[in-house]
C-alpha atoms as an extended CHARMM CRD file, in Angstrom:
* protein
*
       210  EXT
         1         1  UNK       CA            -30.6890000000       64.0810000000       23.9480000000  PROA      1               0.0000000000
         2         2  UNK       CA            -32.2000000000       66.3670000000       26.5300000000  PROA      2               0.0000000000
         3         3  UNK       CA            -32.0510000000       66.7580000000       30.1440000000  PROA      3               0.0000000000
         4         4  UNK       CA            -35.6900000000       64.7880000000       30.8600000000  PROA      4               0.0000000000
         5         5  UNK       CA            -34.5810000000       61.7950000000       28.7110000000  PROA      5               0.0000000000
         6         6  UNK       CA            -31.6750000000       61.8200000000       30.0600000000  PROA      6               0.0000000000
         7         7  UNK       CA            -33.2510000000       61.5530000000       33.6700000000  PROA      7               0.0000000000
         8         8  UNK       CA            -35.9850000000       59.2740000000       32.8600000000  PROA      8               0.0000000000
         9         9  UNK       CA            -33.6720000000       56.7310000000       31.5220000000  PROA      9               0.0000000000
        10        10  UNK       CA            -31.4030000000       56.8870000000       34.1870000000  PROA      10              0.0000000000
        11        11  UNK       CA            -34.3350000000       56.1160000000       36.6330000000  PROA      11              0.0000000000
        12        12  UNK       CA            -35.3280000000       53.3630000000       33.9950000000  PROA      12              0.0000000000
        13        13  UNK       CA            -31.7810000000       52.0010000000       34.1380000000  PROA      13              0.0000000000
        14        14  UNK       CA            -31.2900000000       52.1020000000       38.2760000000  PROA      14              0.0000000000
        15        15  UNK       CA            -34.5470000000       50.0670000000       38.3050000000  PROA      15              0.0000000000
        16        16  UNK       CA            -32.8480000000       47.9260000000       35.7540000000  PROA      16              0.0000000000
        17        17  UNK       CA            -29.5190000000       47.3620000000       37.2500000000  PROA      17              0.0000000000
        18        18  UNK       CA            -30.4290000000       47.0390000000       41.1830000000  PROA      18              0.0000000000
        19        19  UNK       CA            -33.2480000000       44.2720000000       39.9020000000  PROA      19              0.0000000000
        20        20  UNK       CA            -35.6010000000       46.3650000000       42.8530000000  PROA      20              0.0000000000
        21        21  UNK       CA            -39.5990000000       45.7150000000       43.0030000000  PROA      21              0.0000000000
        22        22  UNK       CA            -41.5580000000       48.8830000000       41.8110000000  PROA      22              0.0000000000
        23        23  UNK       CA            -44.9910000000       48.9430000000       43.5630000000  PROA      23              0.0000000000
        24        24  UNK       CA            -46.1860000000       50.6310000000       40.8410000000  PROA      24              0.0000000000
        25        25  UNK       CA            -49.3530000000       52.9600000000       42.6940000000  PROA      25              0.0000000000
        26        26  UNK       CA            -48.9260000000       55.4550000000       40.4030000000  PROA      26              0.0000000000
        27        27  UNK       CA            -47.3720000000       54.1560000000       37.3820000000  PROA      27              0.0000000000
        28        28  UNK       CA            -50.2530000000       52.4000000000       36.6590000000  PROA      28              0.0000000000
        29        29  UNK       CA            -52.2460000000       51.1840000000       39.3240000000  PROA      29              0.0000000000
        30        30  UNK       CA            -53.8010000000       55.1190000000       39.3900000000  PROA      30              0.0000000000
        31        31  UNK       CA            -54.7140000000       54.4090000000       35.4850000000  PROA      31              0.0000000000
        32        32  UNK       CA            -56.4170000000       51.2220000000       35.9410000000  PROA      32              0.0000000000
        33        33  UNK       CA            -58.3440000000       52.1390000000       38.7370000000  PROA      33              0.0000000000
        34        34  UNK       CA            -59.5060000000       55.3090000000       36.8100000000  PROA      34              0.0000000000
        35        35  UNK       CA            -60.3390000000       52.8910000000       33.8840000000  PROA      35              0.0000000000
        36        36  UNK       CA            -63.3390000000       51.2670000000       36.5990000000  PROA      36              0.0000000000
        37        37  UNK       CA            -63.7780000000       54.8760000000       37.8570000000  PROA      37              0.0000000000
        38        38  UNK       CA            -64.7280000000       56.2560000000       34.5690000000  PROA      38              0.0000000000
        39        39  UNK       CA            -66.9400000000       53.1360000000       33.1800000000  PROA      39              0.0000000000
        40        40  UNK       CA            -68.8620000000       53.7390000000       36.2470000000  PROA      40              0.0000000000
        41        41  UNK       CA            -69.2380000000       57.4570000000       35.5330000000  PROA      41              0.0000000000
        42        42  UNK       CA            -69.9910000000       57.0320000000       31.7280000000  PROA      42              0.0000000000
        43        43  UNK       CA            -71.8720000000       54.3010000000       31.1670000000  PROA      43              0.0000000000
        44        44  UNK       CA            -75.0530000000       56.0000000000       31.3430000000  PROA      44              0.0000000000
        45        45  UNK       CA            -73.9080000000       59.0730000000       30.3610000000  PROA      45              0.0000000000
        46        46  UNK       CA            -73.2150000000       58.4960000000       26.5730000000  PROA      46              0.0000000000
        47        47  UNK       CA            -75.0310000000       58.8470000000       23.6480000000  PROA      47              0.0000000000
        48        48  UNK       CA            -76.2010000000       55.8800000000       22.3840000000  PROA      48              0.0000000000
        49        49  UNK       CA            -74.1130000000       55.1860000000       19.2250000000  PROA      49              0.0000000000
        50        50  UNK       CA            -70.9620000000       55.7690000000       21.2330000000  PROA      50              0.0000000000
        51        51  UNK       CA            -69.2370000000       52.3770000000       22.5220000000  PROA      51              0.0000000000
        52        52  UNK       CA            -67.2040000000       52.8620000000       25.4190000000  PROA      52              0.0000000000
        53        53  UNK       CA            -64.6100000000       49.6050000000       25.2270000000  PROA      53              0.0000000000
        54        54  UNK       CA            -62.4560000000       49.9960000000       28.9070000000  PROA      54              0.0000000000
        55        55  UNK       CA            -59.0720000000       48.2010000000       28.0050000000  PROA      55              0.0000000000
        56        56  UNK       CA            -56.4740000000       46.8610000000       31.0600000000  PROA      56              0.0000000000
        57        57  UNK       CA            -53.3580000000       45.8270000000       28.9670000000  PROA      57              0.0000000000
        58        58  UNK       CA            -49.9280000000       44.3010000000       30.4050000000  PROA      58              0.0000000000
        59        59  UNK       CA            -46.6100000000       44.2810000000       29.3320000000  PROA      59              0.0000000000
        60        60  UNK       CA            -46.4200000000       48.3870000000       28.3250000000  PROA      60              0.0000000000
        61        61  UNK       CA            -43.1100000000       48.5300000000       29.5240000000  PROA      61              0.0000000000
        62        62  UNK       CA            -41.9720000000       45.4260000000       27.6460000000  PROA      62              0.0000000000
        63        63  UNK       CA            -42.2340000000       47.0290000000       24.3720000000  PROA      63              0.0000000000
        64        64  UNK       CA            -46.3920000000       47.9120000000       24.6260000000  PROA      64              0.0000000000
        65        65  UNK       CA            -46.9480000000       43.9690000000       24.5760000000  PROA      65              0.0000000000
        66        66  UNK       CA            -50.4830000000       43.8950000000       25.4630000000  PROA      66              0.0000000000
        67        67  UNK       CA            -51.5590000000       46.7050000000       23.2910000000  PROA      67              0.0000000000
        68        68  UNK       CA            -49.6330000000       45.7850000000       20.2830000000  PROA      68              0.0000000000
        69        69  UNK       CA            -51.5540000000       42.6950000000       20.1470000000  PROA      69              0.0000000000
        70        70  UNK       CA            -54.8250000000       44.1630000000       20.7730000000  PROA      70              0.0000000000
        71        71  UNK       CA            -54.4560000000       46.7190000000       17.9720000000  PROA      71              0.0000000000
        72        72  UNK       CA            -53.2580000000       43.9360000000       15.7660000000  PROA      72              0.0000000000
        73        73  UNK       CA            -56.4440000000       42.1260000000       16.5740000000  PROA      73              0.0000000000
        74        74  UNK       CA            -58.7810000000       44.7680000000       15.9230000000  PROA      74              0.0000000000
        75        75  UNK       CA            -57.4200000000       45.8760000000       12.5490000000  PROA      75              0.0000000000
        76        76  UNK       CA            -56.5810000000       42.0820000000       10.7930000000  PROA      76              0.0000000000
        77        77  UNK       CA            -60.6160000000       41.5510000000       11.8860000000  PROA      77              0.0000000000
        78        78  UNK       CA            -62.3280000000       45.1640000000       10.8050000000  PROA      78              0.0000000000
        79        79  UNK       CA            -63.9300000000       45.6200000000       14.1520000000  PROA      79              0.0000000000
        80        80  UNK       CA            -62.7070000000       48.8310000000       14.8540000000  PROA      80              0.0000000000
        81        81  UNK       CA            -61.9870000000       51.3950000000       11.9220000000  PROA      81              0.0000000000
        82        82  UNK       CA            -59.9620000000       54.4280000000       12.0820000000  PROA      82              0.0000000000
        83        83  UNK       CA            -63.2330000000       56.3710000000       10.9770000000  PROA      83              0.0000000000
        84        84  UNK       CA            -65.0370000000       55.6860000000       14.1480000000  PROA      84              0.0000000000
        85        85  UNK       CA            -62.2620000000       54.8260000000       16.8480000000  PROA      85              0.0000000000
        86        86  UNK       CA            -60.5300000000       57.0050000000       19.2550000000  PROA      86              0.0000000000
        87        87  UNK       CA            -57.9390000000       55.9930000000       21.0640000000  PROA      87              0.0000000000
        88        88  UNK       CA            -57.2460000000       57.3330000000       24.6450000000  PROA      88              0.0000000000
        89        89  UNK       CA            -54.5700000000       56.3030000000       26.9260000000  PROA      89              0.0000000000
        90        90  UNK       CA            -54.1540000000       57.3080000000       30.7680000000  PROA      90              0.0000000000
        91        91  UNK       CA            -51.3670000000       56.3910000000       31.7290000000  PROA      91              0.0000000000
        92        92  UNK       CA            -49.8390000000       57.4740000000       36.1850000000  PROA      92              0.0000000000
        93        93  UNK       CA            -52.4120000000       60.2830000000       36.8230000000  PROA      93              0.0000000000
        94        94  UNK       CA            -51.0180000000       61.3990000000       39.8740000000  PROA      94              0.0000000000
        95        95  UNK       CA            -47.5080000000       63.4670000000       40.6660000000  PROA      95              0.0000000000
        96        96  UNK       CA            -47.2350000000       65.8220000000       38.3200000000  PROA      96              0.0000000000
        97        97  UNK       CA            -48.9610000000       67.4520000000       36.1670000000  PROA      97              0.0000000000
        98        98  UNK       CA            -51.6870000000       66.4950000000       33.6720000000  PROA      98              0.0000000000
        99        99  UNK       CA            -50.3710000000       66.5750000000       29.8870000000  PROA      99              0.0000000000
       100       100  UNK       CA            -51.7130000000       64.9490000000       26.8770000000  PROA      100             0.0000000000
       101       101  UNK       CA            -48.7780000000       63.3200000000       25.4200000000  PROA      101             0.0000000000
       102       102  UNK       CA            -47.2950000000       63.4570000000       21.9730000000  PROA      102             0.0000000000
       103       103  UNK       CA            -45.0580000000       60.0190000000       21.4350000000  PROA      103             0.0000000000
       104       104  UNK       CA            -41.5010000000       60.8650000000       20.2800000000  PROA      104             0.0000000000
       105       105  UNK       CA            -38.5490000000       58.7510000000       21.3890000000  PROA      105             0.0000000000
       106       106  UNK       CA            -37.9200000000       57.3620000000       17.7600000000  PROA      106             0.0000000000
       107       107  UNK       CA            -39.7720000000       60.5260000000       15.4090000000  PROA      107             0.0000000000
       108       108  UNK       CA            -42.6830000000       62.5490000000       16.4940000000  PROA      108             0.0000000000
       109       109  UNK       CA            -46.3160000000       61.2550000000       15.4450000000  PROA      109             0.0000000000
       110       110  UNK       CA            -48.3750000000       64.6820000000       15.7650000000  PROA      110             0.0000000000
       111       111  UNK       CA            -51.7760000000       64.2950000000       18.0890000000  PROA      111             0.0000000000
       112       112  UNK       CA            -54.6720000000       63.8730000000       16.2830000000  PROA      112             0.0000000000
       113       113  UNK       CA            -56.0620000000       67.6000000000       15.6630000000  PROA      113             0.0000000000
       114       114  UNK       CA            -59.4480000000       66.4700000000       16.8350000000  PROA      114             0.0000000000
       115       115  UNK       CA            -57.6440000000       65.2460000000       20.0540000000  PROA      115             0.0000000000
       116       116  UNK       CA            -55.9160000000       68.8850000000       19.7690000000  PROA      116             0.0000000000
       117       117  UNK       CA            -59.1340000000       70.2270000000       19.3920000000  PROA      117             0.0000000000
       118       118  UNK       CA            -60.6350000000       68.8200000000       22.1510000000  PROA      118             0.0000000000
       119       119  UNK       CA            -58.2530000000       69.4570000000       25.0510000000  PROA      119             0.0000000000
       120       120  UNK       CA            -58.1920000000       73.1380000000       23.6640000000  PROA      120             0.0000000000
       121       121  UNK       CA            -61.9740000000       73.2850000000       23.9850000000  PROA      121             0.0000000000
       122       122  UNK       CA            -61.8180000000       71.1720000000       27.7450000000  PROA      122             0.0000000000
       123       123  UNK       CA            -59.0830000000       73.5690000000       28.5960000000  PROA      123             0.0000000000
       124       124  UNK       CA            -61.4450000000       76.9890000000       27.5170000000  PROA      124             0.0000000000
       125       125  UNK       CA            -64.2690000000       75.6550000000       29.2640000000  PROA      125             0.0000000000
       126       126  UNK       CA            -62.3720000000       75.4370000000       32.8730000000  PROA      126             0.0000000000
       127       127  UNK       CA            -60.3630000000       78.7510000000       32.4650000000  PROA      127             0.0000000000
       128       128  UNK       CA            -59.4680000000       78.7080000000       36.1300000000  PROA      128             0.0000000000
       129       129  UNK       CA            -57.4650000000       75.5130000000       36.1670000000  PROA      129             0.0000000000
       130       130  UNK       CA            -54.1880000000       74.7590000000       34.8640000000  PROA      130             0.0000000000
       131       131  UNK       CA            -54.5750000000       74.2340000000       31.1740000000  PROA      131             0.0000000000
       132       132  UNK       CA            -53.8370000000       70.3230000000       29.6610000000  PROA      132             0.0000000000
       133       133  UNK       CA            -50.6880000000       71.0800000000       27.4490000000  PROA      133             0.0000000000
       134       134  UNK       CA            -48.5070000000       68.9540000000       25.0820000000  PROA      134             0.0000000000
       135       135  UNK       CA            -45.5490000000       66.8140000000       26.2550000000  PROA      135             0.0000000000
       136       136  UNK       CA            -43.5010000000       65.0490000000       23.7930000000  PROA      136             0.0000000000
       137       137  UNK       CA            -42.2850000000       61.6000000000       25.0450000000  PROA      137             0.0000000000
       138       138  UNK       CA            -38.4020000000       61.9170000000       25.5690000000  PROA      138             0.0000000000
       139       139  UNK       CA            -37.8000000000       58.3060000000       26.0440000000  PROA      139             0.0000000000
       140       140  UNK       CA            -40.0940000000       55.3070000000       25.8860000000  PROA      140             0.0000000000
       141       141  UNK       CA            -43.8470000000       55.0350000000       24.8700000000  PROA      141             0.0000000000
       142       142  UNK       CA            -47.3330000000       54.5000000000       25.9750000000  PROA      142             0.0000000000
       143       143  UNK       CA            -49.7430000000       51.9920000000       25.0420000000  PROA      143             0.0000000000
       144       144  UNK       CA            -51.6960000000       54.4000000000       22.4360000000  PROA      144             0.0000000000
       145       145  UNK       CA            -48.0040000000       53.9890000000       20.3280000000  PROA      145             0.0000000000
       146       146  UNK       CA            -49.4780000000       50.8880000000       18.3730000000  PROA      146             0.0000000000
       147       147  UNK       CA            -52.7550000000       52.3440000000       17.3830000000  PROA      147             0.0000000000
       148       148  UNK       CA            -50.7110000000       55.4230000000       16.4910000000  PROA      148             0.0000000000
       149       149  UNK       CA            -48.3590000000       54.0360000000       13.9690000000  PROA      149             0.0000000000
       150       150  UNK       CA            -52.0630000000       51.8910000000       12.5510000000  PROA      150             0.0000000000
       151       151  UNK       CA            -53.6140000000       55.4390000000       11.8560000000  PROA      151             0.0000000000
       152       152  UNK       CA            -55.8910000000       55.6630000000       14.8360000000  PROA      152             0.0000000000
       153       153  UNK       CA            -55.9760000000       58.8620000000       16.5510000000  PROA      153             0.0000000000
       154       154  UNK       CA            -54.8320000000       57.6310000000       19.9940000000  PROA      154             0.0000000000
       155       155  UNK       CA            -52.9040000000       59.5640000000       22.7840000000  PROA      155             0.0000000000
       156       156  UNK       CA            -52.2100000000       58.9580000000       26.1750000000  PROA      156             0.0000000000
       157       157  UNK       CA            -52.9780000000       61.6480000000       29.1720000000  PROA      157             0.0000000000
       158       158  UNK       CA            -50.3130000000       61.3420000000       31.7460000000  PROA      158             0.0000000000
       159       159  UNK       CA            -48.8050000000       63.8270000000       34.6780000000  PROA      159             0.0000000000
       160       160  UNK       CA            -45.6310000000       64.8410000000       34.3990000000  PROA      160             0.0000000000
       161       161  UNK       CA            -42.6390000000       66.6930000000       36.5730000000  PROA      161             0.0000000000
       162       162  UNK       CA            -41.1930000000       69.0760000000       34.1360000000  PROA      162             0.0000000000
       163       163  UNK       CA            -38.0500000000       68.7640000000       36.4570000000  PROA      163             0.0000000000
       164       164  UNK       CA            -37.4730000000       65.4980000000       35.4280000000  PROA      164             0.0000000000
       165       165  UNK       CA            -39.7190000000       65.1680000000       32.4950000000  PROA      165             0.0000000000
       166       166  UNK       CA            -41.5590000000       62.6140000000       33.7580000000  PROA      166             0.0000000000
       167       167  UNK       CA            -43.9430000000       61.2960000000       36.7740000000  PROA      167             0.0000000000
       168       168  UNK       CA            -42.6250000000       61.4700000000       40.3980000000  PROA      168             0.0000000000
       169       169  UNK       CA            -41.2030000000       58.7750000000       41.4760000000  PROA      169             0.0000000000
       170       170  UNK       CA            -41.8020000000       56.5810000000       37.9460000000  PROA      170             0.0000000000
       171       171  UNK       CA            -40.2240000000       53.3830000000       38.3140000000  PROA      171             0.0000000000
       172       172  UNK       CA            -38.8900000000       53.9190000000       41.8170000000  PROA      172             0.0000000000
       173       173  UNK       CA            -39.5310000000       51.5490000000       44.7810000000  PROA      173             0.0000000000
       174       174  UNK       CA            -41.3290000000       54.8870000000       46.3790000000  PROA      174             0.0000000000
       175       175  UNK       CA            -44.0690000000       54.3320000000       43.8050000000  PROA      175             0.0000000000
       176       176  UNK       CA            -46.6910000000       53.5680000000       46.9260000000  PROA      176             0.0000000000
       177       177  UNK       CA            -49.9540000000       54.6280000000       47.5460000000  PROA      177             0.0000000000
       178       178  UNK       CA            -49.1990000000       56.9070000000       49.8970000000  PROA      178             0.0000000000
       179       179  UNK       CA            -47.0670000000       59.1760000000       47.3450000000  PROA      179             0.0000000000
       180       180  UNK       CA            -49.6780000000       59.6510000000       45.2660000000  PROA      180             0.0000000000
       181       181  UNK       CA            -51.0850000000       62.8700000000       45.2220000000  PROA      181             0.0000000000
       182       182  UNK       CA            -54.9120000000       61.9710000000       45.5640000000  PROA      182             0.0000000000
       183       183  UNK       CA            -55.6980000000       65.5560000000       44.9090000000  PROA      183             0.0000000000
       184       184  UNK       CA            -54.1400000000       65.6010000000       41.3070000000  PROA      184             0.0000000000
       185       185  UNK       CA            -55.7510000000       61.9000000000       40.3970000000  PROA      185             0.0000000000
       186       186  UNK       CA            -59.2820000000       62.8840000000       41.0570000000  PROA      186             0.0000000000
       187       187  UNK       CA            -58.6560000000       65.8350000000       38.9700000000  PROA      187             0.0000000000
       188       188  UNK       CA            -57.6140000000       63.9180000000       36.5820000000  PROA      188             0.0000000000
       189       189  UNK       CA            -60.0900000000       61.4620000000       36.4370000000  PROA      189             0.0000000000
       190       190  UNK       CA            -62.5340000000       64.1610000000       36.0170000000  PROA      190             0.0000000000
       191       191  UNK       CA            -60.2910000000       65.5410000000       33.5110000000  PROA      191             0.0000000000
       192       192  UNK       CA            -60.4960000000       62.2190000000       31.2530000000  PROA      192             0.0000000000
       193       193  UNK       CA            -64.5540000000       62.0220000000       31.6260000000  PROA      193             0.0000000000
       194       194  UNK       CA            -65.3270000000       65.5320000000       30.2600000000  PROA      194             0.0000000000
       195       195  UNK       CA            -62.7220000000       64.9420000000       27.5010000000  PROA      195             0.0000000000
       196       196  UNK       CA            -63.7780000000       60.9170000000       27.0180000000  PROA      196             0.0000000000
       197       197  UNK       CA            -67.9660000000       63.1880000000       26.7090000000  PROA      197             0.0000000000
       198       198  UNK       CA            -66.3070000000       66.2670000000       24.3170000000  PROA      198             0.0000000000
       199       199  UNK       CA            -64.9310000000       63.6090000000       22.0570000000  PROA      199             0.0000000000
       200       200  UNK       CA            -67.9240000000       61.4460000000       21.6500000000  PROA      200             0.0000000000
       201       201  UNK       CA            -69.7030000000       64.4190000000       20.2220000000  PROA      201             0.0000000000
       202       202  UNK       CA            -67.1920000000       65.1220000000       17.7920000000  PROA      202             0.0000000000
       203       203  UNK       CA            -68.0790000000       64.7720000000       14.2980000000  PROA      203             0.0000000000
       204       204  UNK       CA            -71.2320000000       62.9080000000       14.7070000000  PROA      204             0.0000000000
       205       205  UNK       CA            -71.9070000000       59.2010000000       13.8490000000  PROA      205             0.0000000000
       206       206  UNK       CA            -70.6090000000       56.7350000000       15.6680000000  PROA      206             0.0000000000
       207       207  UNK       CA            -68.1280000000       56.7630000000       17.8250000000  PROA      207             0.0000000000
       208       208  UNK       CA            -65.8960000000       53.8840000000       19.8830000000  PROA      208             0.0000000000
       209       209  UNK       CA            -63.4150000000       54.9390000000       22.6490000000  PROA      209             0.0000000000
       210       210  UNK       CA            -60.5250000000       52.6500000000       24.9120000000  PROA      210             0.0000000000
């Protein structure tokens, strides 16, 4: 095991053991508030064969609850199909820094290469900012696990601390609003829409994102 699973489950496990309340600003209060953020932003702003479905699960950190069920939904009824569904997850985009996030506690499940290919293309196009890069998941999961493993490309962007391989302060009672770097979560936020825009123009036809 390495040294940033081995930290991020000892933070998991303090939690755990002193039975504290997390406010939870970053981790994920700073995803579902970009969630509104960006269906404000692009609404109007995609094509018109691309659906734009904004998704608020619960229970990610009791086993990906509410997005196990959705994706369960979705593929037992045929209403989304792997040919025209993308699958992005954001997931504490504040303290650290942004990373699009390869899951790997249990095996690694490789991006998507047009998710690969899109960051690359979002990171040329803004050559004066820090590039996007790959982080494997050490320990745990995000919600974009269960479409994943159903053969949806799906990933999760998420900022990390590469000191502790994982967010500051994730799933510490210091996870308040007012240790979130605001800075870092508008950038990301702006981050997700011109990636959300790049990938609804990938390969044509229609497209549906979450």
């Amino acid at each position: 095991m390495t040294v940033p699973a081995v930290v991020t489950a000892l933070l998991i496990l303090d939690v755990v053991l002193r039975n504290r309340a997390v406010p939870g600003a970053a981790d994920n209060l700073s995803g579902c508030s970009a969630c509104v953020e960006l269906a404000a932003r692009l609404g109007p702003r995609l094509p018109d064969d691309v659906e734009l479905v904004i998704v608020i699960s619960g229970a990610e950190e009791a086993g990906t609850g509410g997005a196990q069920r959705l994706a369960e939904q979705v593929v037992a009824s045929g209403e989304w199909t792997h040919a025209d569904t993308i699958v992005l997850g954001l997931d504490t985009l504040s303290n650290g820094a942004l990373r699009v996030l390869e899951e790997g506690e249990l095996w690694r499940l490789p991006i998507a290469p047009l998710l690969v290919e899109a960051v690359a293309e979002e990171n040329a196009a803004r050559p004066r900012l820090p590039p996007v890069t790959r982080f494997v998941v050490p320990t745990g999961c995000t919600d974009a696990l269960p479409f994943l493993v159903r053969g949806f490309p799906a990933s999760s962007l998420t900022c990390i601390d590469p000191g502790i391989g994982a967010p500051r302060h994730c799933h510490r009672p210091s996870d308040t609003w007012s240790n979130v770097d605001e800075v870092q979560l508008v950038a990301s936020i702006e981050f997700a829409e011109r990636l959300v825009l790049r990938l609804s123009r990938h390969g044509g036809g229609e497209r549906r994102g979450a």
